[in-house]
mmCIF file of C-alpha atoms in Angstrom:
data_model
loop_
_atom_site.group_PDB
_atom_site.id
_atom_site.type_symbol
_atom_site.label_atom_id
_atom_site.label_comp_id
_atom_site.label_asym_id
_atom_site.label_seq_id
_atom_site.Cartn_x
_atom_site.Cartn_y
_atom_site.Cartn_z
ATOM 1 C CA MET A 569 -13.256 -9.957 -24.293
ATOM 2 C CA SER A 570 -13.695 -12.858 -26.651
ATOM 3 C CA ALA A 571 -10.928 -14.195 -28.870
ATOM 4 C CA ALA A 572 -12.811 -12.817 -31.880
ATOM 5 C CA LEU A 573 -12.877 -9.320 -30.368
ATOM 6 C CA ALA A 574 -9.190 -9.533 -29.454
ATOM 7 C CA SER A 575 -8.392 -10.572 -33.022
ATOM 8 C CA GLU A 576 -10.508 -7.716 -34.394
ATOM 9 C CA ARG A 577 -8.730 -5.286 -32.078
ATOM 10 C CA SER A 578 -5.304 -6.495 -33.221
ATOM 11 C CA SER A 579 -6.163 -6.213 -36.905
ATOM 12 C CA GLU A 580 -7.540 -2.684 -36.438
ATOM 13 C CA THR A 581 -4.366 -1.564 -34.678
ATOM 14 C CA ALA A 582 -2.113 -3.347 -37.156
ATOM 15 C CA GLY A 583 -3.996 -1.794 -40.050
ATOM 16 C CA ASN A 584 -3.600 1.722 -38.725
ATOM 17 C CA PRO A 585 0.070 2.384 -37.946
ATOM 18 C CA ALA A 586 -0.584 6.148 -37.927
ATOM 19 C CA ARG A 587 -3.033 5.889 -35.027
ATOM 20 C CA ARG A 588 -1.762 7.687 -31.945
ATOM 21 C CA ILE A 589 -0.303 5.396 -29.324
ATOM 22 C CA ARG A 590 -2.735 4.850 -26.448
ATOM 23 C CA VAL A 591 -1.192 4.234 -23.017
ATOM 24 C CA VAL A 592 -2.934 3.425 -19.749
ATOM 25 C CA VAL A 593 -0.902 4.654 -16.773
ATOM 26 C CA ALA A 594 -2.038 2.885 -13.622
ATOM 27 C CA LYS A 595 -1.308 2.771 -9.903
ATOM 28 C CA PRO A 596 -2.179 -0.734 -8.709
ATOM 29 C CA GLY A 597 -2.601 -1.616 -5.082
ATOM 30 C CA LEU A 598 -2.509 0.509 -1.972
ATOM 31 C CA ASP A 599 0.391 2.763 -2.930
ATOM 32 C CA GLY A 600 -0.694 6.359 -2.352
ATOM 33 C CA HIS A 601 2.160 8.201 -4.067
ATOM 34 C CA ASP A 602 1.446 9.145 -7.677
ATOM 35 C CA ARG A 603 3.733 12.055 -8.492
ATOM 36 C CA GLY A 604 6.030 9.932 -10.683
ATOM 37 C CA ALA A 605 3.083 8.388 -12.539
ATOM 38 C CA LYS A 606 1.681 11.836 -13.254
ATOM 39 C CA ILE A 607 5.054 13.087 -14.508
ATOM 40 C CA VAL A 608 5.373 10.120 -16.862
ATOM 41 C CA ALA A 609 1.752 10.479 -17.999
ATOM 42 C CA ARG A 610 2.307 14.146 -18.847
ATOM 43 C CA ALA A 611 5.572 13.403 -20.685
ATOM 44 C CA LEU A 612 3.869 10.713 -22.787
ATOM 45 C CA ARG A 613 0.994 13.076 -23.558
ATOM 46 C CA ASP A 614 3.394 15.879 -24.484
ATOM 47 C CA ALA A 615 5.124 13.411 -26.841
ATOM 48 C CA GLY A 616 1.836 12.961 -28.720
ATOM 49 C CA MET A 617 0.443 9.838 -27.117
ATOM 50 C CA GLU A 618 -3.090 9.468 -25.811
ATOM 51 C CA VAL A 619 -2.776 8.817 -22.083
ATOM 52 C CA ILE A 620 -5.416 7.460 -19.753
ATOM 53 C CA TYR A 621 -4.426 7.858 -16.101
ATOM 54 C CA THR A 622 -6.466 5.577 -13.842
ATOM 55 C CA GLY A 623 -5.734 7.241 -10.524
ATOM 56 C CA LEU A 624 -4.732 5.636 -7.248
ATOM 57 C CA HIS A 625 -5.671 2.301 -5.687
ATOM 58 C CA GLN A 626 -6.622 0.351 -8.804
ATOM 59 C CA THR A 627 -7.146 -3.394 -8.710
ATOM 60 C CA PRO A 628 -5.589 -5.554 -11.424
ATOM 61 C CA GLU A 629 -9.116 -6.205 -12.730
ATOM 62 C CA GLN A 630 -9.872 -2.478 -12.980
ATOM 63 C CA ILE A 631 -6.624 -1.845 -14.833
ATOM 64 C CA VAL A 632 -7.252 -4.591 -17.372
ATOM 65 C CA GLU A 633 -10.828 -3.387 -17.876
ATOM 66 C CA THR A 634 -9.476 0.100 -18.612
ATOM 67 C CA VAL A 635 -6.996 -1.347 -21.131
ATOM 68 C CA ILE A 636 -9.908 -3.101 -22.858
ATOM 69 C CA GLN A 637 -12.255 -0.104 -22.821
ATOM 70 C CA GLU A 638 -9.579 2.290 -24.056
ATOM 71 C CA ASP A 639 -8.163 -0.095 -26.693
ATOM 72 C CA ALA A 640 -4.707 0.628 -25.266
ATOM 73 C CA ASP A 641 -1.462 -0.284 -26.978
ATOM 74 C CA ALA A 642 0.489 -0.157 -23.722
ATOM 75 C CA VAL A 643 0.069 -0.090 -19.969
ATOM 76 C CA GLY A 644 2.507 1.553 -17.591
ATOM 77 C CA LEU A 645 2.287 0.357 -14.011
ATOM 78 C CA SER A 646 3.722 2.548 -11.251
ATOM 79 C CA ILE A 647 4.426 0.649 -8.052
ATOM 80 C CA LEU A 648 6.248 1.989 -5.015
ATOM 81 C CA SER A 649 4.668 -0.242 -2.372
ATOM 82 C CA GLY A 650 6.799 -3.352 -2.854
ATOM 83 C CA ALA A 651 3.809 -5.376 -4.080
ATOM 84 C CA HIS A 652 5.083 -5.643 -7.658
ATOM 85 C CA MET A 653 5.675 -9.416 -7.464
ATOM 86 C CA THR A 654 2.013 -9.931 -6.559
ATOM 87 C CA LEU A 655 0.272 -7.267 -8.650
ATOM 88 C CA VAL A 656 2.202 -7.453 -11.918
ATOM 89 C CA PRO A 657 1.808 -11.230 -12.449
ATOM 90 C CA ARG A 658 -1.943 -10.879 -11.848
ATOM 91 C CA ILE A 659 -2.234 -8.079 -14.426
ATOM 92 C CA VAL A 660 -0.156 -10.034 -16.959
ATOM 93 C CA ASP A 661 -2.359 -13.116 -16.442
ATOM 94 C CA LEU A 662 -5.583 -11.124 -16.795
ATOM 95 C CA LEU A 663 -4.377 -9.469 -20.005
ATOM 96 C CA ARG A 664 -3.510 -12.861 -21.486
ATOM 97 C CA GLU A 665 -6.858 -14.337 -20.387
ATOM 98 C CA GLN A 666 -8.566 -11.524 -22.313
ATOM 99 C CA GLY A 667 -6.503 -12.175 -25.438
ATOM 100 C CA LEU A 668 -4.421 -9.042 -24.936
ATOM 101 C CA GLY A 669 -0.963 -10.565 -24.842
ATOM 102 C CA ASP A 670 0.115 -7.974 -27.427
ATOM 103 C CA VAL A 671 -0.331 -5.042 -25.033
ATOM 104 C CA LEU A 672 3.061 -3.605 -24.103
ATOM 105 C CA ILE A 673 3.628 -3.724 -20.327
ATOM 106 C CA THR A 674 6.080 -1.454 -18.564
ATOM 107 C CA VAL A 675 6.640 -1.125 -14.832
ATOM 108 C CA GLY A 676 8.169 1.770 -12.953
ATOM 109 C CA GLY A 677 8.952 2.407 -9.344
ATOM 110 C CA THR A 678 11.086 1.077 -6.548
ATOM 111 C CA ILE A 679 11.780 -2.313 -8.074
ATOM 112 C CA PRO A 680 14.822 -4.160 -6.686
ATOM 113 C CA ASP A 681 17.359 -5.251 -9.312
ATOM 114 C CA PHE A 682 16.872 -8.907 -8.377
ATOM 115 C CA ASP A 683 13.168 -8.748 -9.375
ATOM 116 C CA VAL A 684 13.698 -7.196 -12.817
ATOM 117 C CA ALA A 685 14.602 -10.441 -14.629
ATOM 118 C CA THR A 686 11.621 -12.248 -13.082
ATOM 119 C CA LEU A 687 9.230 -9.498 -14.203
ATOM 120 C CA GLU A 688 10.680 -9.594 -17.715
ATOM 121 C CA LYS A 689 10.239 -13.387 -17.851
ATOM 122 C CA LEU A 690 6.580 -12.840 -16.924
ATOM 123 C CA GLY A 691 6.115 -10.582 -19.938
ATOM 124 C CA VAL A 692 7.034 -7.094 -18.762
ATOM 125 C CA ALA A 693 8.801 -5.361 -21.651
ATOM 126 C CA LYS A 694 10.774 -2.885 -19.541
ATOM 127 C CA VAL A 695 11.261 -1.967 -15.882
ATOM 128 C CA TYR A 696 12.121 1.630 -14.954
ATOM 129 C CA THR A 697 13.573 2.661 -11.643
ATOM 130 C CA PRO A 698 13.726 6.121 -10.045
ATOM 131 C CA GLY A 699 15.834 8.578 -12.013
ATOM 132 C CA THR A 700 15.035 7.188 -15.447
ATOM 133 C CA PRO A 701 14.742 10.070 -17.930
ATOM 134 C CA THR A 702 11.199 10.414 -19.280
ATOM 135 C CA GLN A 703 12.632 10.595 -22.817
ATOM 136 C CA ALA A 704 13.955 7.038 -22.396
ATOM 137 C CA ILE A 705 10.429 5.871 -21.545
ATOM 138 C CA ILE A 706 8.929 7.764 -24.497
ATOM 139 C CA ASP A 707 11.499 6.380 -26.936
ATOM 140 C CA PHE A 708 11.007 2.813 -25.727
ATOM 141 C CA ILE A 709 7.219 2.907 -25.938
ATOM 142 C CA GLU A 710 7.225 4.537 -29.388
ATOM 143 C CA THR A 711 9.664 1.966 -30.766
ATOM 144 C CA ALA A 712 8.096 -1.063 -29.104
ATOM 145 C CA VAL A 713 4.529 -0.186 -30.143
ATOM 146 C CA ARG A 714 5.629 0.619 -33.708
ATOM 147 C CA ASP A 715 7.417 -2.763 -33.880
ATOM 148 C CA ARG A 716 4.294 -4.566 -32.629
ATOM 149 C CA ARG A 717 2.070 -2.895 -35.203
#
């Protein structure tokens, strides 16, 4: 995506605050467990958001391409494999390379407490661990996207 297209995308989103929030929910890497991602995806959809679930075994490149194609406001990454410190930085870098630094990034899964601050420094807006109420995720995404628009 060129800088001109990224700028056009941002101005379209900023000019339309009533547009439904679009969220890509993705399972990067080799993790084969997607129940939590599907529960979150359904909760976001039930809250009125447009949700694009990518399915299992997505590469960082595939996830970023989906964000571009779907003109997503946010991406939720579900990682249970322990590969979050490899996969998340790659996705963050690819989004920035495509001029999509404004896309809200959340991560959920079995993320050790000692990795949370590092992920946030990389650009992850929020990290959710098992047991987080889906309403907390909905509220955060709605507020954060509204603030970015």
